Every structure is written in C-alpha cells, then in structure tokens.
Amino acid sequence: MSTGNWPTVPVLPDAATDAVVASGLLPELAHAFGGPFHFLLPDAFAANVRAMRDTLAAAGVDGFVYYAKKANKAAVFVERAAAHGAGVDVASAAELREALGHGVRGEHLVVTGPAKDPVLLRLAVTHGALIAVDALGELDAVITTALAGPVRPARVLLRVLPPVQPHSRFGLTEDELAIALERCAEASDGLRMEGFGFHLSGYALQPRADLAARLAELCLKARVTGLAAGRVSIGGGLPVSYTDADSWHAFLRAQRPAHYHAGKTFESGDFYPYHSPVSGARALAALLETRPAGADGTLARTLTDAGVELLLEPGRALLDRAGATVFTVQGVKDRDGYQLLTVDGTSLSLSEQWFDSEYVPDPRLIPLQPDTPAGVFPASVGAATCLESDMLTWRKIAFPHRPRAGDLLLYPNTAGYQMDSNESPFHDLPLPPKVVIDRTDRPRPRWRLDRHFT
C-alpha cells in the first residue's frame, strides 16, 4: 500500500506489542536506560514452539524442534525452549554452556557450524549433544575425543552437501560421505551415527522436501550396515511473514531512489522476503505436505514409512513477534520535502545492514507530546554516529504525526536476527539492554532484564 507518494510496509497485527505500547511502559524504560533497548515477548516464542510441535503431531511425523540460538542471544528464549520440550542449536562452546546453564539437557542440544574447535567437541561429547559433522577431519576429531574420554559414545549426524548448491561451503560430497559411513561403522564402539542433515539457503519448499526424502533413503541404506541412522535434520529456513501480500508487492513495484535518503538504491532481491504465502508452522505443514520428486506420497508419508524422525532448527520462525526495538529521537532536520531523524543508537543494533540491505517494515512513531500534528510526514532515520552510511532506515517513512525530539521509534518484530548479528559499542555507546516483558494481558505488564550470562 502507499500513503500519498510514499510506499509503506505496515507490519501484521501484533496484539502483544500493541498492549505494551498502550500500557505506557516504553517511555519509562527509555528514560530509565537512557538509550535504545530491545524488549522481548517470550510468550510469543512459546506459542511458536507449540505450533511447530502441534504441526508435526498433526502430520503424524515423529520430530524434534531445536531453537537456533544464533538468531537471538537472549537467555529467556533458551529457558522457554527447555520449558516447552524443545532443544537448542548451538555452534560455539559459549553457546553450549549458556544453553546448559539455562536448563537445556545435553541430549537436547545439536552442535552445528563448520570446523568445530576441540573445546566445543569435548563439551558436546561429554554432555551427549548431537554433533552435525561437516568434514571428514571433524569426524576423526569426534571419534578421537569420544574414545579418549567419556563412557558414552559420541552422537553424530553427517551433514550432506546439497546437490542444488554444489558450491556451498557446508557438507560432505558423495565420495566423502561414503568414507564417513565406513569410518562410523568402524568406530561403532565410540560413536553412534544417528542420521543425516543439510544446510540449504533460501525458502523454497520443493528442494527441501526432495533432499529430506533423499536423506531418508540414505538412512535406510545406512541401517543395513548396522548404523542407527534414524534421523534427518533439515536445518532452518522456515520464513516469517512481516506484512501482507498486497503491501509487500505494491512496495516492490513502487520503490525507487526518490523514496530513499540520498537517492539510495536497492534491488528487490536485496530485501528479505518480508511477505511469505506460508510462514512459521504453516510453512512446516506445507513442507510436510509437499511431494518429493519420485516419491509416491508426501514428505510426511516418506518419513513415516522410513521410520525417520525429522529434526528442524528454526531461528527466525520461532522468534516471530517475540520482540521489538525502541529508540528515542534525538534530533530532527528538515530536508527537501522530508525530515532526517537522528536517534540515540546505531544501525548496528538493527542488523539488516549487515547484509547491505534495509529492515523494511515501517517503524512506529510513539509521540510523547499530546499536541503532535497529524498528517503525512516522510522521514528517514539516521544514527548517532559520525558515519554518513550509518542509517537505520534509508527509506522515507510516511509517519502519521510530525516527529519531534524525545519521541520514540519502535521497530517491530526484530527478535529474529536483528538484535545481535551486528552489535557493536561503536563510539563507546552501550549495547541496548534486553528487557523481558510478560503478562501483556494485564493493564501493566511485568518486565525484567534478561539473564544472559555472557
């Protein structure tokens, strides 16, 4: 949709965030912290976990959900994962320790990432975590670690190089996979090979279904050799829909350099797909209903017929509507037909620019003065730094009120990857704290600081 000449990207309704805004809590938090902050909505995270598990059950698929911790460092999401029967996907020793410290059982951890360091492998084997092995040398290191230390065998998945992404830096080629299976069989006293996994970029369902079905077939073949091989991990890749279809496609058609500060240009492909026809648990349901190439039925049927458990490692999809980011407007400049706002933080706390892109959903202006003029007031948003390129929003946002110094800007639905991926205390500005808010059904929600250890 558009407001006058300014294309807008309104976020989908979010009752919990609306309740936080209506409570009047945000101005008090902005005053207390004296800078930008993130607020987290753990009840939304828990609802997303339940929806994923319910989807697996409805499809009759044996499955397990791991929360991809890299998507947000907050401890509260790890705590909620543990409380609701989900595991956690970690890729460093610090992440593994953090997950254990917040109540996740070792056997409910999956360790991913390339070229894992010895400390991480030792911790993973000791605590019975599932290790996604990415290379033959890594497999040898896991076997050596397992034979040298704990009584329990190491648990591994073999990560497969996707045929549709032959230049991916992740996974084992077919020749390497054959060697890995031989080594797993030879090391059966110290190692339990539980199945296969893959890392696939993008959000298309058919390639995921095809590859998952292929790995289910590999499980059947591996079992013949005496390996356990009963699990397939499809990684993450379940999209989130931030806005409605009409608004998103209208924005892509309309956007041009005049809509951005300094005539900045973006190609449509530069943006995350902020609308998806199916997202979250509905995307998982659609994946399970997809018929893999050459299969007699759906992916769900393929997995159940093979007796294979489906593992998934969503991050963004579990964090949908589970948090937002708040800045205070420090200054306002008039430009040729629009304003430039400066806020009390940096784009490093809103990480989409890490991908040379833009966080497209419209930020929400929260005026703090009752006499704020209404209308259409386009403005771009810059950071409190000395860098010309440090813009939170290059796009000229059509605000419904005239922004003033002291007003708040709320960036919606930022819990998934926006809060942590590019953080830095540039200019010695403190990192925005994370505030956990629950009981949004009350007139006055409760809040506390997140208990992240590291």
mmCIF file of C-alpha atoms in Angstrom, residues 160-416:
data_model
loop_
_atom_site.group_PDB
_atom_site.id
_atom_site.type_symbol
_atom_site.label_atom_id
_atom_site.label_comp_id
_atom_site.label_asym_id
_atom_site.label_seq_id
_atom_site.Cartn_x
_atom_site.Cartn_y
_atom_site.Cartn_z
ATOM 1 C CA VAL A 160 25.423 -33.661 3.273
ATOM 2 C CA LEU A 161 26.449 -31.189 0.546
ATOM 3 C CA PRO A 162 23.176 -30.180 -1.185
ATOM 4 C CA PRO A 163 23.166 -31.162 -4.881
ATOM 5 C CA VAL A 164 21.245 -27.957 -5.649
ATOM 6 C CA GLN A 165 24.010 -25.884 -4.014
ATOM 7 C CA PRO A 166 27.191 -27.681 -5.124
ATOM 8 C CA HIS A 167 29.389 -24.698 -4.215
ATOM 9 C CA SER A 168 28.161 -24.498 -0.608
ATOM 10 C CA ARG A 169 30.948 -24.498 1.947
ATOM 11 C CA PHE A 170 28.889 -26.826 4.163
ATOM 12 C CA GLY A 171 28.578 -30.571 3.930
ATOM 13 C CA LEU A 172 30.203 -33.771 2.666
ATOM 14 C CA THR A 173 30.396 -34.726 -1.004
ATOM 15 C CA GLU A 174 29.127 -38.152 -2.095
ATOM 16 C CA ASP A 175 32.653 -39.599 -2.044
ATOM 17 C CA GLU A 176 33.345 -38.085 1.382
ATOM 18 C CA LEU A 177 30.008 -39.377 2.642
ATOM 19 C CA ALA A 178 30.884 -42.941 1.625
ATOM 20 C CA ILE A 179 34.177 -42.696 3.517
ATOM 21 C CA ALA A 180 32.423 -41.172 6.540
ATOM 22 C CA LEU A 181 29.922 -44.041 6.695
ATOM 23 C CA GLU A 182 32.760 -46.576 6.652
ATOM 24 C CA ARG A 183 34.524 -44.744 9.491
ATOM 25 C CA CYS A 184 31.305 -44.573 11.510
ATOM 26 C CA ALA A 185 30.835 -48.327 11.157
ATOM 27 C CA GLU A 186 34.440 -48.987 12.180
ATOM 28 C CA ALA A 187 34.130 -46.692 15.235
ATOM 29 C CA SER A 188 30.800 -48.057 16.467
ATOM 30 C CA ASP A 189 32.176 -48.612 19.996
ATOM 31 C CA GLY A 190 32.780 -44.891 20.464
ATOM 32 C CA LEU A 191 30.280 -43.345 18.100
ATOM 33 C CA ARG A 192 26.580 -43.511 17.285
ATOM 34 C CA MET A 193 25.703 -42.316 13.768
ATOM 35 C CA GLU A 194 22.094 -41.133 14.125
ATOM 36 C CA GLY A 195 21.396 -39.891 10.617
ATOM 37 C CA PHE A 196 21.981 -37.072 8.155
ATOM 38 C CA GLY A 197 21.401 -33.339 7.833
ATOM 39 C CA PHE A 198 21.849 -30.444 5.440
ATOM 40 C CA HIS A 199 22.109 -26.664 5.307
ATOM 41 C CA LEU A 200 20.101 -25.173 2.425
ATOM 42 C CA SER A 201 19.866 -21.459 1.642
ATOM 43 C CA GLY A 202 16.578 -19.871 0.620
ATOM 44 C CA TYR A 203 12.979 -20.711 1.497
ATOM 45 C CA ALA A 204 11.733 -22.859 -1.405
ATOM 46 C CA LEU A 205 9.859 -25.936 -0.142
ATOM 47 C CA GLN A 206 10.418 -28.367 -3.013
ATOM 48 C CA PRO A 207 14.243 -28.555 -2.766
ATOM 49 C CA ARG A 208 13.945 -29.136 0.990
ATOM 50 C CA ALA A 209 11.400 -31.885 0.528
ATOM 51 C CA ASP A 210 13.486 -33.533 -2.202
ATOM 52 C CA LEU A 211 16.670 -33.512 -0.149
ATOM 53 C CA ALA A 212 14.937 -34.654 3.050
ATOM 54 C CA ALA A 213 13.435 -37.607 1.167
ATOM 55 C CA ARG A 214 16.847 -38.472 -0.275
ATOM 56 C CA LEU A 215 18.361 -38.464 3.214
ATOM 57 C CA ALA A 216 15.551 -40.684 4.493
ATOM 58 C CA GLU A 217 16.558 -43.163 1.804
ATOM 59 C CA LEU A 218 20.183 -42.862 2.902
ATOM 60 C CA CYS A 219 19.063 -43.720 6.444
ATOM 61 C CA LEU A 220 17.530 -46.957 5.186
ATOM 62 C CA LYS A 221 20.748 -47.875 3.370
ATOM 63 C CA ALA A 222 22.913 -46.994 6.369
ATOM 64 C CA ARG A 223 20.834 -49.194 8.672
ATOM 65 C CA VAL A 224 21.663 -52.208 6.529
ATOM 66 C CA THR A 225 25.310 -51.728 7.544
ATOM 67 C CA GLY A 226 24.386 -51.701 11.228
ATOM 68 C CA LEU A 227 24.284 -47.930 11.813
ATOM 69 C CA ALA A 228 21.408 -46.399 13.808
ATOM 70 C CA ALA A 229 20.583 -43.747 11.161
ATOM 71 C CA GLY A 230 17.042 -42.850 12.115
ATOM 72 C CA ARG A 231 17.019 -39.032 11.968
ATOM 73 C CA VAL A 232 17.106 -36.356 9.266
ATOM 74 C CA SER A 233 17.761 -32.669 10.007
ATOM 75 C CA ILE A 234 16.510 -30.076 7.534
ATOM 76 C CA GLY A 235 18.100 -27.145 9.407
ATOM 77 C CA GLY A 236 16.136 -23.889 9.481
ATOM 78 C CA GLY A 237 14.785 -21.974 6.528
ATOM 79 C CA LEU A 238 11.161 -21.536 7.588
ATOM 80 C CA PRO A 239 10.178 -17.993 6.576
ATOM 81 C CA VAL A 240 8.455 -15.284 8.606
ATOM 82 C CA SER A 241 5.803 -13.021 7.120
ATOM 83 C CA TYR A 242 6.091 -9.469 8.434
ATOM 84 C CA THR A 243 3.484 -7.804 6.234
ATOM 85 C CA ASP A 244 0.544 -8.651 3.978
ATOM 86 C CA ALA A 245 0.924 -9.678 0.337
ATOM 87 C CA ASP A 246 -0.681 -6.571 -1.202
ATOM 88 C CA SER A 247 1.509 -4.159 0.772
ATOM 89 C CA TRP A 248 4.692 -6.077 0.048
ATOM 90 C CA HIS A 249 4.183 -6.444 -3.687
ATOM 91 C CA ALA A 250 2.984 -2.845 -4.009
ATOM 92 C CA PHE A 251 6.134 -1.678 -2.228
ATOM 93 C CA LEU A 252 8.393 -3.706 -4.529
ATOM 94 C CA ARG A 253 6.651 -2.269 -7.597
ATOM 95 C CA ALA A 254 6.684 1.329 -6.366
ATOM 96 C CA GLN A 255 10.050 1.731 -4.617
ATOM 97 C CA ARG A 256 12.601 3.874 -6.432
ATOM 98 C CA PRO A 257 15.604 6.070 -5.468
ATOM 99 C CA ALA A 258 13.402 9.117 -4.750
ATOM 100 C CA HIS A 259 11.858 7.163 -1.863
ATOM 101 C CA TYR A 260 15.219 6.962 -0.068
ATOM 102 C CA HIS A 261 17.527 9.446 1.597
ATOM 103 C CA ALA A 262 20.383 10.460 -0.729
ATOM 104 C CA GLY A 263 18.782 8.559 -3.607
ATOM 105 C CA LYS A 264 19.894 5.234 -2.160
ATOM 106 C CA THR A 265 19.070 2.290 -4.414
ATOM 107 C CA PHE A 266 18.030 -1.237 -3.573
ATOM 108 C CA GLU A 267 17.096 -4.034 -5.929
ATOM 109 C CA SER A 268 14.055 -6.093 -4.980
ATOM 110 C CA GLY A 269 16.320 -9.083 -4.372
ATOM 111 C CA ASP A 270 18.313 -7.125 -1.772
ATOM 112 C CA PHE A 271 15.471 -7.442 0.727
ATOM 113 C CA TYR A 272 14.469 -10.337 2.920
ATOM 114 C CA PRO A 273 11.091 -11.589 1.583
ATOM 115 C CA TYR A 274 9.008 -9.725 4.147
ATOM 116 C CA HIS A 275 5.871 -11.449 2.944
ATOM 117 C CA SER A 276 5.579 -15.198 2.502
ATOM 118 C CA PRO A 277 2.388 -17.031 1.433
ATOM 119 C CA VAL A 278 3.053 -19.539 4.215
ATOM 120 C CA SER A 279 5.282 -18.932 7.210
ATOM 121 C CA GLY A 280 6.329 -20.448 10.505
ATOM 122 C CA ALA A 281 4.379 -23.565 11.444
ATOM 123 C CA ARG A 282 2.226 -23.199 8.330
ATOM 124 C CA ALA A 283 5.364 -23.375 6.216
ATOM 125 C CA LEU A 284 6.345 -26.541 8.065
ATOM 126 C CA ALA A 285 2.894 -28.003 7.356
ATOM 127 C CA ALA A 286 3.245 -27.121 3.675
ATOM 128 C CA LEU A 287 6.692 -28.733 3.582
ATOM 129 C CA LEU A 288 5.352 -31.953 5.083
ATOM 130 C CA GLU A 289 2.546 -31.949 2.509
ATOM 131 C CA THR A 290 4.992 -31.458 -0.387
ATOM 132 C CA ARG A 291 5.561 -34.488 -2.590
ATOM 133 C CA PRO A 292 9.286 -35.120 -3.100
ATOM 134 C CA ALA A 293 10.470 -35.855 -6.625
ATOM 135 C CA GLY A 294 9.958 -39.526 -7.421
ATOM 136 C CA ALA A 295 8.044 -40.240 -4.200
ATOM 137 C CA ASP A 296 4.688 -41.977 -4.010
ATOM 138 C CA GLY A 297 3.326 -39.568 -1.439
ATOM 139 C CA THR A 298 4.065 -36.548 0.704
ATOM 140 C CA LEU A 299 7.256 -35.883 2.630
ATOM 141 C CA ALA A 300 5.357 -36.757 5.821
ATOM 142 C CA ARG A 301 4.500 -40.169 4.409
ATOM 143 C CA THR A 302 8.052 -40.683 3.131
ATOM 144 C CA LEU A 303 9.466 -40.027 6.594
ATOM 145 C CA THR A 304 6.960 -42.169 8.468
ATOM 146 C CA ASP A 305 7.276 -45.078 6.023
ATOM 147 C CA ALA A 306 11.048 -44.983 6.524
ATOM 148 C CA GLY A 307 10.727 -44.718 10.310
ATOM 149 C CA VAL A 308 12.733 -41.490 10.266
ATOM 150 C CA GLU A 309 12.490 -38.695 12.838
ATOM 151 C CA LEU A 310 12.515 -35.157 11.412
ATOM 152 C CA LEU A 311 14.756 -32.616 13.132
ATOM 153 C CA LEU A 312 14.432 -28.884 12.481
ATOM 154 C CA GLU A 313 16.459 -25.906 13.672
ATOM 155 C CA PRO A 314 14.363 -22.761 13.145
ATOM 156 C CA GLY A 315 15.513 -19.419 14.499
ATOM 157 C CA ARG A 316 13.603 -16.541 12.967
ATOM 158 C CA ALA A 317 10.389 -18.607 12.734
ATOM 159 C CA LEU A 318 10.370 -19.250 16.498
ATOM 160 C CA LEU A 319 11.032 -15.558 17.185
ATOM 161 C CA ASP A 320 8.181 -14.227 15.077
ATOM 162 C CA ARG A 321 6.505 -11.356 17.004
ATOM 163 C CA ALA A 322 8.685 -12.168 20.022
ATOM 164 C CA GLY A 323 10.272 -8.749 20.406
ATOM 165 C CA ALA A 324 10.843 -5.212 19.154
ATOM 166 C CA THR A 325 13.469 -2.459 19.328
ATOM 167 C CA VAL A 326 12.937 1.061 20.668
ATOM 168 C CA PHE A 327 14.978 4.215 20.005
ATOM 169 C CA THR A 328 14.499 7.812 21.144
ATOM 170 C CA VAL A 329 14.563 10.624 18.592
ATOM 171 C CA GLN A 330 17.438 12.970 19.492
ATOM 172 C CA GLY A 331 17.232 15.417 16.631
ATOM 173 C CA VAL A 332 15.151 16.418 13.612
ATOM 174 C CA LYS A 333 16.365 18.144 10.430
ATOM 175 C CA ASP A 334 14.230 19.408 7.581
ATOM 176 C CA ARG A 335 15.333 18.418 4.098
ATOM 177 C CA ASP A 336 13.773 18.918 0.664
ATOM 178 C CA GLY A 337 10.283 17.572 1.300
ATOM 179 C CA TYR A 338 11.197 15.210 4.141
ATOM 180 C CA GLN A 339 12.930 15.081 7.507
ATOM 181 C CA LEU A 340 16.066 13.421 8.789
ATOM 182 C CA LEU A 341 15.706 11.952 12.258
ATOM 183 C CA THR A 342 18.686 11.094 14.449
ATOM 184 C CA VAL A 343 18.104 8.508 17.147
ATOM 185 C CA ASP A 344 20.113 7.563 20.243
ATOM 186 C CA GLY A 345 21.703 4.447 18.820
ATOM 187 C CA THR A 346 23.221 2.891 15.722
ATOM 188 C CA SER A 347 22.189 0.651 12.865
ATOM 189 C CA LEU A 348 24.441 -1.970 14.453
ATOM 190 C CA SER A 349 21.519 -2.649 16.798
ATOM 191 C CA LEU A 350 19.231 -3.294 13.817
ATOM 192 C CA SER A 351 21.311 -5.681 11.822
ATOM 193 C CA GLU A 352 19.844 -5.891 8.325
ATOM 194 C CA GLN A 353 22.508 -3.502 7.032
ATOM 195 C CA TRP A 354 24.977 -6.273 7.742
ATOM 196 C CA PHE A 355 23.572 -7.756 4.523
ATOM 197 C CA ASP A 356 23.780 -4.379 2.700
ATOM 198 C CA SER A 357 20.010 -4.229 2.924
ATOM 199 C CA GLU A 358 17.223 -2.434 4.782
ATOM 200 C CA TYR A 359 14.876 -3.521 7.557
ATOM 201 C CA VAL A 360 11.768 -2.722 5.567
ATOM 202 C CA PRO A 361 8.737 -2.955 7.933
ATOM 203 C CA ASP A 362 7.652 0.554 8.916
ATOM 204 C CA PRO A 363 8.921 1.746 12.301
ATOM 205 C CA ARG A 364 6.169 3.017 14.586
ATOM 206 C CA LEU A 365 6.310 6.572 15.895
ATOM 207 C CA ILE A 366 5.203 6.968 19.520
ATOM 208 C CA PRO A 367 4.718 10.726 20.107
ATOM 209 C CA LEU A 368 5.265 11.836 23.673
ATOM 210 C CA GLN A 369 3.520 15.207 23.305
ATOM 211 C CA PRO A 370 -0.282 15.333 23.098
ATOM 212 C CA ASP A 371 -0.356 18.226 20.607
ATOM 213 C CA THR A 372 1.693 16.426 17.935
ATOM 214 C CA PRO A 373 0.359 17.444 14.484
ATOM 215 C CA ALA A 374 -1.243 14.666 12.424
ATOM 216 C CA GLY A 375 -0.835 14.202 8.681
ATOM 217 C CA VAL A 376 1.761 12.570 6.423
ATOM 218 C CA PHE A 377 5.344 13.377 7.427
ATOM 219 C CA PRO A 378 8.040 11.494 5.469
ATOM 220 C CA ALA A 379 11.329 10.976 7.296
ATOM 221 C CA SER A 380 14.448 8.833 7.129
ATOM 222 C CA VAL A 381 16.236 7.672 10.259
ATOM 223 C CA GLY A 382 19.956 8.093 10.951
ATOM 224 C CA ALA A 383 22.152 7.003 13.817
ATOM 225 C CA ALA A 384 24.021 8.958 16.496
ATOM 226 C CA THR A 385 27.419 8.316 14.910
ATOM 227 C CA CYS A 386 29.875 10.134 12.684
ATOM 228 C CA LEU A 387 29.367 7.811 9.717
ATOM 229 C CA GLU A 388 27.460 9.010 6.666
ATOM 230 C CA SER A 389 26.326 5.476 5.910
ATOM 231 C CA ASP A 390 25.040 4.670 9.405
ATOM 232 C CA MET A 391 21.332 4.798 8.640
ATOM 233 C CA LEU A 392 18.718 2.719 10.391
ATOM 234 C CA THR A 393 16.182 3.475 7.669
ATOM 235 C CA TRP A 394 17.195 4.965 4.322
ATOM 236 C CA ARG A 395 13.594 4.848 3.169
ATOM 237 C CA LYS A 396 11.430 7.919 3.754
ATOM 238 C CA ILE A 397 8.795 6.609 6.121
ATOM 239 C CA ALA A 398 5.358 8.230 5.923
ATOM 240 C CA PHE A 399 4.789 8.899 9.626
ATOM 241 C CA PRO A 400 1.210 9.845 10.637
ATOM 242 C CA HIS A 401 2.478 12.508 13.061
ATOM 243 C CA ARG A 402 5.280 15.061 12.870
ATOM 244 C CA PRO A 403 8.300 13.522 14.644
ATOM 245 C CA ARG A 404 9.858 15.567 17.436
ATOM 246 C CA ALA A 405 12.917 15.183 19.632
ATOM 247 C CA GLY A 406 12.012 12.949 22.572
ATOM 248 C CA ASP A 407 9.527 10.815 20.629
ATOM 249 C CA LEU A 408 10.083 7.086 20.473
ATOM 250 C CA LEU A 409 10.569 4.947 17.370
ATOM 251 C CA LEU A 410 9.559 1.310 17.698
ATOM 252 C CA TYR A 411 10.929 -1.116 15.112
ATOM 253 C CA PRO A 412 8.554 -4.101 15.132
ATOM 254 C CA ASN A 413 9.290 -7.822 15.163
ATOM 255 C CA THR A 414 13.071 -7.537 15.446
ATOM 256 C CA ALA A 415 13.809 -10.537 17.692
ATOM 257 C CA GLY A 416 14.847 -12.706 14.747
#
